[in-house]
């Protein structure tokens, strides 16, 4: 390729990519948006996916991103994966890959507020009708499925942590010939592999447990190789593909997913048991509690003995009680997101699920006193002391 004598020319072309024969322990970050070719024909063939290679950073492929996609497909047990710049761009791309104007899609009523907003506000603008169903009512789901472009549910639903009968939902979709899409963010591939239950598309907000350190926003879709091409097509046309540094952070995060989530699940269970005995808390939503209505189902669907690092509680005193409780915490932070090293509390009705109209919230269990907890990696003794203190504050207040 080019050479020249001028200072800038030498500065631009002098840094040759080294030929490395050893395999580095950390996947290199290919922080480049474009690639060179010897011939125009080679460029034309690579951009048309007629021969392997790389062209451009908007979803055409990048070695660091591909390394992340490969490990995600491996961990989810799917043929392939395609990575995005956020969980929402992943969910948006799957929606556009499966549905067109005039289609109807069937979605669970219990979803992350951002997903609810995509389905209730954005898809209708594309001419896609969105029908909500109670995912725990199999008959209602089965009645709604025929003719739908896809079905959508969360493994552990945000924010009340319910677990639907995922196997039955996937097999109902198969019977009706409807692609089944699941958001596996709360569970992560360590707790559940929904493809093995019959789901066709497994999406993640990589931002959460997978990257795990609250320092990256990213998403991924795990699916068949054929479906990947369609999803990739959306990313190329619409944008939103994952970028190399984010892929590097996500690859690094995945390496400790098991050890992090093992601790987070254990802490969540201890915390749930403690909070269940507190009078300041009228209900604890955590499927690890034997008293939880879906305890048995979660025991079968999730990794044996583990129920996730997320729980939610109903704090007495409505919105005022919930605010006082959250503000009395000091080890746990009030903040957005989940799945990181810091324990975070969120008041869904005013933040993550603010898109749900006030008149709709009660029917969805988004009560004024509901607080969602993402258990971090702090020492459990400190977390117990912190949450006990918050309960005492609300009781006395
Ligand atoms: C269950 C779930 N899915 C998807 C998303 C969206 O992910 P992102 O924020 O990476 O776009 C979130 C974000 O909180 C989430 O909780």
Coordinates of C-alpha atoms and ligand atoms in Angstrom, one line a residue:
X1 CA 0.0 0.0 0.0
X2 CA 0.9 3.7 0.0
X3 CA 4.3 5.1 0.8
X4 CA 5.7 8.6 0.5
X5 CA 8.3 11.0 1.8
X6 CA 6.3 13.8 3.5
X7 CA 6.2 13.9 7.3
X8 CA 2.4 13.3 7.6
X9 CA 2.4 10.6 5.0
X10 CA 5.2 8.8 6.9
X11 CA 3.3 9.4 10.2
X12 CA 0.1 8.0 8.8
X13 CA 1.5 5.0 7.0
X14 CA 4.5 4.2 9.2
X15 CA 2.7 2.4 11.9
X16 CA 2.5 -1.1 10.4
X17 CA 0.2 -3.6 12.0
X18 CA 2.7 -6.0 13.7
X19 CA 2.6 -9.7 12.7
X20 CA 2.1 -11.5 16.0
X21 CA 2.5 -15.2 16.1
X22 CA 1.6 -15.7 19.7
X23 CA -2.0 -15.6 21.0
X24 CA -2.5 -12.8 23.5
X25 CA -4.5 -13.5 26.7
X26 CA -6.6 -10.4 26.0
X27 CA -8.3 -10.1 22.6
X28 CA -6.8 -7.1 20.9
X29 CA -9.0 -4.1 20.3
X30 CA -9.3 -3.5 16.6
X31 CA -10.2 0.2 17.0
X32 CA -10.7 0.9 13.4
X33 CA -13.7 2.0 11.4
X34 CA -12.3 1.2 7.9
X35 CA -10.0 -1.4 6.2
X36 CA -7.7 -1.3 3.2
X37 CA -7.9 -3.5 0.0
X38 CA -5.5 -4.3 -2.7
X39 CA -8.1 -4.1 -5.4
X40 CA -11.5 -2.5 -5.9
X41 CA -12.9 -6.0 -6.8
X42 CA -11.8 -7.4 -3.5
X43 CA -13.5 -4.5 -1.6
X44 CA -16.7 -5.0 -3.7
X45 CA -16.7 -8.7 -2.9
X46 CA -16.0 -8.3 0.9
X47 CA -18.7 -5.6 1.3
X48 CA -21.2 -7.9 -0.4
X49 CA -20.2 -10.8 1.9
X50 CA -19.0 -12.8 -1.0
X51 CA -15.6 -13.4 0.5
X52 CA -14.4 -13.0 4.1
X53 CA -12.8 -9.8 5.3
X54 CA -13.7 -6.5 6.9
X55 CA -14.9 -3.2 5.4
X56 CA -16.6 -0.8 7.7
X57 CA -17.5 -0.4 11.4
X58 CA -21.2 0.0 11.1
X59 CA -22.2 -3.6 11.5
X60 CA -20.1 -5.1 8.6
X61 CA -17.9 -6.9 11.2
X62 CA -14.9 -6.1 13.3
X63 CA -12.5 -8.8 14.8
X64 CA -13.0 -7.7 18.4
X65 CA -16.7 -7.6 18.1
X66 CA -16.7 -10.9 16.3
X67 CA -14.8 -12.4 19.2
X68 CA -17.5 -11.2 21.6
X69 CA -20.2 -12.6 19.3
X70 CA -18.5 -16.0 19.1
X71 CA -18.3 -16.3 22.9
X72 CA -21.9 -15.2 23.4
X73 CA -23.1 -17.8 20.9
X74 CA -21.0 -20.4 22.7
X75 CA -22.4 -19.5 26.1
X76 CA -26.0 -19.2 24.9
X77 CA -25.8 -22.4 22.8
X78 CA -26.9 -20.7 19.6
X79 CA -25.3 -21.0 16.1
X80 CA -24.4 -17.3 16.0
X81 CA -24.8 -13.9 17.6
X82 CA -24.8 -10.3 16.5
X83 CA -23.7 -7.5 18.8
X84 CA -25.2 -4.0 19.2
X85 CA -24.4 -0.7 20.8
X86 CA -27.2 -1.1 23.4
X87 CA -29.8 -3.6 24.5
X88 CA -32.5 -1.4 23.0
X89 CA -30.8 -1.4 19.6
X90 CA -30.7 -5.2 19.8
X91 CA -34.4 -5.4 20.6
X92 CA -35.3 -2.8 17.9
X93 CA -33.3 -4.8 15.3
X94 CA -34.9 -8.1 16.2
X95 CA -38.3 -6.4 15.9
X96 CA -37.5 -5.0 12.5
X97 CA -36.0 -8.3 11.4
X98 CA -39.2 -10.1 12.2
X99 CA -42.1 -7.7 11.6
X100 CA -43.2 -5.4 8.8
X101 CA -46.0 -2.9 8.4
X102 CA -49.4 -4.6 8.8
X103 CA -48.0 -7.3 11.1
X104 CA -49.1 -7.9 14.7
X105 CA -46.7 -8.9 17.5
X106 CA -47.6 -10.4 20.8
X107 CA -45.6 -9.2 23.8
X108 CA -45.6 -9.9 27.6
X109 CA -47.2 -7.2 29.8
X110 CA -44.2 -7.4 32.2
X111 CA -41.3 -5.9 30.5
X112 CA -38.5 -3.3 31.1
X113 CA -40.0 0.2 30.6
X114 CA -37.7 1.0 27.7
X115 CA -38.9 -2.1 25.8
X116 CA -42.5 -1.3 26.7
X117 CA -41.9 2.2 25.2
X118 CA -40.4 0.7 22.0
X119 CA -43.3 -1.6 21.6
X120 CA -46.1 0.9 22.6
X121 CA -44.7 4.0 20.9
X122 CA -42.2 3.1 18.1
X123 CA -43.5 -0.1 16.5
X124 CA -47.0 1.3 15.9
X125 CA -45.3 4.2 14.0
X126 CA -43.9 1.5 11.6
X127 CA -47.5 0.1 11.2
X128 CA -46.8 -2.8 13.5
X129 CA -49.7 -3.6 15.9
X130 CA -48.6 -4.6 19.4
X131 CA -50.8 -6.9 21.4
X132 CA -50.0 -7.3 25.1
X133 CA -50.7 -10.5 26.9
X134 CA -50.4 -11.8 30.5
X135 CA -47.5 -14.2 30.0
X136 CA -48.6 -16.2 33.0
X137 CA -51.9 -16.9 31.3
X138 CA -51.0 -19.6 28.8
X139 CA -54.5 -19.8 27.3
X140 CA -54.4 -16.1 26.6
X141 CA -51.0 -16.4 25.0
X142 CA -52.1 -19.3 22.8
X143 CA -55.2 -17.5 21.7
X144 CA -53.2 -14.5 20.7
X145 CA -50.3 -16.3 18.9
X146 CA -51.8 -17.4 15.5
X147 CA -50.7 -15.1 12.8
X148 CA -48.3 -13.1 15.0
X149 CA -44.9 -12.0 13.6
X150 CA -43.2 -12.7 16.9
X151 CA -43.7 -13.3 20.6
X152 CA -41.6 -11.5 23.2
X153 CA -41.0 -12.2 27.0
X154 CA -38.3 -11.7 29.6
X155 CA -36.7 -14.7 31.4
X156 CA -36.9 -13.0 34.8
X157 CA -39.3 -10.0 34.2
X158 CA -38.2 -6.5 35.1
X159 CA -39.0 -5.2 37.8
X160 CA -41.1 -7.7 39.8
X161 CA -38.8 -10.7 39.0
X162 CA -41.6 -13.1 38.0
X163 CA -40.7 -16.2 36.0
X164 CA -43.3 -17.3 33.4
X165 CA -43.6 -20.9 32.1
X166 CA -40.9 -20.4 29.5
X167 CA -40.9 -24.0 28.1
X168 CA -44.7 -23.9 27.6
X169 CA -44.5 -20.5 26.0
X170 CA -41.7 -21.6 23.6
X171 CA -43.6 -24.7 22.6
X172 CA -46.8 -22.8 22.1
X173 CA -44.9 -20.5 19.8
X174 CA -43.5 -23.5 17.9
X175 CA -47.0 -25.0 17.5
X176 CA -48.3 -21.7 16.2
X177 CA -45.2 -21.2 13.9
X178 CA -44.4 -17.9 15.6
X179 CA -40.7 -16.9 16.3
X180 CA -40.1 -16.7 20.0
X181 CA -37.9 -13.9 21.3
X182 CA -36.7 -13.7 24.9
X183 CA -34.8 -11.0 26.9
X184 CA -32.3 -13.0 29.0
X185 CA -30.7 -9.9 30.6
X186 CA -31.8 -10.6 34.3
X187 CA -30.8 -14.2 34.1
X188 CA -27.6 -14.1 31.9
X189 CA -26.4 -17.2 30.1
X190 CA -25.0 -18.5 33.4
X191 CA -28.5 -18.9 34.9
X192 CA -30.5 -19.8 31.8
X193 CA -30.1 -20.7 28.1
X194 CA -33.5 -20.0 26.6
X195 CA -32.5 -21.4 23.2
X196 CA -32.4 -24.8 24.9
X197 CA -36.0 -24.2 26.0
X198 CA -37.0 -23.5 22.4
X199 CA -36.6 -19.7 22.0
X200 CA -35.4 -18.6 18.5
X201 CA -33.9 -15.2 19.5
X202 CA -32.2 -14.5 22.8
X203 CA -31.4 -10.8 23.5
X204 CA -29.4 -9.2 26.2
X205 CA -28.6 -5.8 27.5
X206 CA -24.8 -6.5 27.7
X207 CA -24.7 -3.4 29.8
X208 CA -25.8 -5.4 32.7
X209 CA -24.4 -8.8 34.0
X210 CA -22.4 -9.6 30.9
X211 CA -20.1 -6.5 30.9
X212 CA -20.8 -6.3 34.7
X213 CA -19.0 -3.2 35.8
X214 CA -21.4 -0.3 34.8
X215 CA -18.9 1.0 32.3
X216 CA -20.3 0.1 28.9
X217 CA -23.7 0.2 27.1
X218 CA -24.1 -2.7 24.7
X219 CA -26.5 -5.4 23.5
X220 CA -26.5 -8.7 21.7
X221 CA -28.9 -11.0 19.8
X222 CA -28.1 -14.8 19.9
X223 CA -29.8 -16.8 17.1
X224 CA -29.3 -19.0 14.1
X225 CA -26.7 -18.1 11.5
X226 CA -29.4 -17.3 9.0
X227 CA -31.3 -15.1 11.4
X228 CA -28.0 -13.3 12.2
X229 CA -27.7 -12.2 8.6
X230 CA -31.2 -10.6 8.8
X231 CA -30.4 -8.9 12.1
X232 CA -27.1 -7.7 10.8
X233 CA -28.9 -6.3 7.7
X234 CA -30.9 -4.1 10.0
X235 CA -27.8 -2.9 11.9
X236 CA -26.1 -2.1 8.6
X237 CA -29.1 -0.1 7.4
X238 CA -30.2 1.5 10.6
X239 CA -27.0 1.7 12.6
X240 CA -26.4 0.6 16.2
X241 CA -23.8 -2.1 15.9
X242 CA -21.4 -2.7 18.8
X243 CA -18.0 -0.9 18.7
X244 CA -14.6 -2.5 19.4
X245 CA -13.8 -1.1 22.7
X246 CA -17.2 -2.0 24.1
X247 CA -16.7 -5.5 22.7
X248 CA -13.3 -5.7 24.6
X249 CA -15.0 -4.6 27.8
X250 CA -17.8 -7.1 27.3
X251 CA -15.3 -9.9 26.6
X252 CA -13.4 -9.0 29.8
X253 CA -16.6 -8.9 31.8
X254 CA -17.8 -12.3 30.6
X255 CA -14.6 -13.9 32.0
X256 CA -15.8 -13.2 35.5
X257 CA -19.6 -13.6 35.0
X258 CA -19.8 -16.9 36.9
X259 CA -17.8 -15.7 39.9
X260 CA -19.7 -12.4 40.1
X261 CA -23.2 -13.8 39.6
X262 CA -22.5 -16.6 42.0
X263 CA -21.9 -14.0 44.7
X264 CA -24.7 -11.7 43.6
X265 CA -27.3 -14.6 43.7
X266 CA -26.1 -15.7 47.1
X267 CA -26.3 -12.2 48.5
X268 CA -29.7 -11.6 46.9
X269 CA -31.1 -14.6 48.6
X270 CA -29.7 -13.6 52.0
X271 CA -31.0 -10.1 51.5
X272 CA -34.5 -11.4 50.4
X273 CA -34.7 -13.6 53.5
X274 CA -33.8 -10.7 55.8
X275 CA -36.2 -8.3 54.1
X276 CA -39.0 -10.8 54.3
X277 CA -38.8 -10.5 58.1
X278 CA -38.9 -6.7 58.1
X279 CA -42.2 -4.9 58.9
X280 CA -41.1 -1.9 56.8
X281 CA -41.4 -4.2 53.8
X282 CA -44.8 -5.6 53.0
X283 CA -43.7 -8.0 50.2
X284 CA -40.5 -9.4 48.7
X285 CA -40.4 -10.5 45.1
X286 CA -37.6 -13.0 44.7
X287 CA -38.2 -16.5 43.3
X288 CA -35.5 -17.9 45.5
X289 CA -37.8 -17.6 48.5
X290 CA -39.7 -20.8 49.1
X291 CA -42.9 -18.8 49.6
X292 CA -42.6 -17.2 46.1
X293 CA -45.4 -18.5 43.8
X294 CA -42.9 -19.3 41.0
X295 CA -40.2 -20.9 43.3
X296 CA -40.6 -24.4 41.9
X297 CA -40.7 -23.2 38.3
X298 CA -37.6 -21.0 38.7
X299 CA -35.8 -23.9 40.4
X300 CA -36.3 -25.9 37.2
X301 CA -35.7 -23.2 34.6
X302 CA -32.6 -21.5 36.2
X303 CA -29.3 -23.0 37.3
X304 CA -30.0 -25.3 40.2
X305 CA -29.8 -23.4 43.5
X306 CA -29.6 -19.9 41.9
X307 CA -32.4 -17.4 41.4
X308 CA -30.6 -14.3 40.2
X309 CA -29.1 -11.1 41.7
X310 CA -32.3 -9.0 41.2
X311 CA -35.1 -8.7 43.7
X312 CA -37.8 -6.1 44.4
X313 CA -39.7 -5.1 47.5
X314 CA -42.8 -3.3 48.4
X315 CA -41.9 -0.6 51.0
X316 CA -44.6 0.5 53.3
X317 CA -45.7 4.1 53.0
X318 CA -46.1 4.3 49.2
X319 CA -43.8 6.7 47.3
X320 CA -42.8 8.6 50.4
X321 CA -41.8 5.4 52.2
X322 CA -39.9 4.1 49.2
X323 CA -38.0 7.4 48.8
X324 CA -37.1 7.5 52.5
X325 CA -36.0 3.9 52.4
X326 CA -33.8 4.4 49.4
X327 CA -32.3 7.6 50.7
X328 CA -31.5 6.0 54.1
X329 CA -29.2 3.5 52.3
X330 CA -25.5 4.4 52.0
X331 CA -23.7 1.2 50.8
X332 CA -26.3 0.7 48.2
X333 CA -26.7 3.6 45.7
X334 CA -29.8 5.1 44.1
X335 CA -29.1 4.7 40.4
X336 CA -30.0 3.4 37.0
X337 CA -29.0 0.1 35.5
X338 CA -28.2 -3.3 37.2
X339 CA -25.9 -6.2 37.2
X340 CA -22.7 -4.3 38.1
X341 CA -20.4 -4.4 41.1
X342 CA -22.3 -1.7 43.0
X343 CA -25.6 -2.5 44.7
X344 CA -28.2 -0.3 43.1
X345 CA -31.8 0.6 44.1
X346 CA -34.4 2.0 41.7
X347 CA -37.9 3.2 42.1
X348 CA -39.5 1.7 38.9
X349 CA -42.7 3.8 38.9
X350 CA -40.8 7.1 38.6
X351 CA -37.7 5.9 36.7
X352 CA -37.2 2.7 34.7
X353 CA -41.0 2.3 34.1
X354 CA -41.9 6.0 33.9
X355 CA -43.1 5.3 30.4
X356 CA -46.0 3.2 31.7
X357 CA -49.0 5.6 32.3
X358 CA -49.9 6.1 36.0
X359 CA -53.4 4.6 35.3
X360 CA -51.7 1.4 33.9
X361 CA -49.1 0.9 36.7
X362 CA -51.3 -0.8 39.3
X363 CA -52.5 -3.4 36.8
X364 CA -48.9 -4.3 36.1
X365 CA -47.9 -4.4 39.8
X366 CA -45.8 -1.2 39.5
X367 CA -47.0 0.1 42.8
X368 CA -45.8 3.4 44.3
X369 CA -43.8 1.5 47.1
X370 CA -42.0 -0.9 44.7
X371 CA -38.2 -0.7 44.9
X372 CA -36.0 -2.8 42.7
X373 CA -32.6 -4.0 44.0
X374 CA -29.6 -5.1 42.0
X375 CA -27.3 -6.9 44.3
X376 CA -23.7 -5.9 43.8
X377 CA -20.5 -7.5 45.0
X378 CA -20.1 -5.7 48.4
X379 CA -19.7 -7.8 51.5
X380 CA -23.0 -9.2 52.6
X381 CA -22.6 -8.0 56.2
X382 CA -22.4 -4.4 55.0
X383 CA -25.4 -4.9 52.8
X384 CA -27.4 -6.4 55.6
X385 CA -26.5 -3.6 57.9
X386 CA -27.3 -1.0 55.3
X387 CA -30.8 -2.4 54.4
X388 CA -31.6 -3.1 58.1
X389 CA -30.8 0.6 58.8
X390 CA -33.1 1.7 55.9
X391 CA -36.0 -0.5 57.3
X392 CA -35.5 1.0 60.8
X393 CA -35.6 4.5 59.3
X394 CA -38.9 3.9 57.6
X395 CA -40.4 2.2 60.7
X396 CA -39.4 5.2 62.9
X397 CA -40.3 7.9 60.3
Ligands
LIG1 C1 -34.4 -6.3 31.0 C2 -33.8 -5.2 30.1 N1 -33.7 -5.3 28.8 C3 -33.2 -4.4 28.0 C4 -32.7 -3.2 28.6 C5 -32.1 -2.2 27.7 O1 -30.8 -2.2 27.6 P1 -29.8 -1.0 27.3 O2 -29.9 0.0 28.4 O3 -28.4 -1.6 27.2 O4 -30.2 -0.4 26.0 C6 -32.7 -3.0 29.9 C7 -32.2 -1.8 30.6 O5 -32.3 -1.5 31.7 C8 -33.3 -4.1 30.8 O6 -33.4 -3.9 32.1

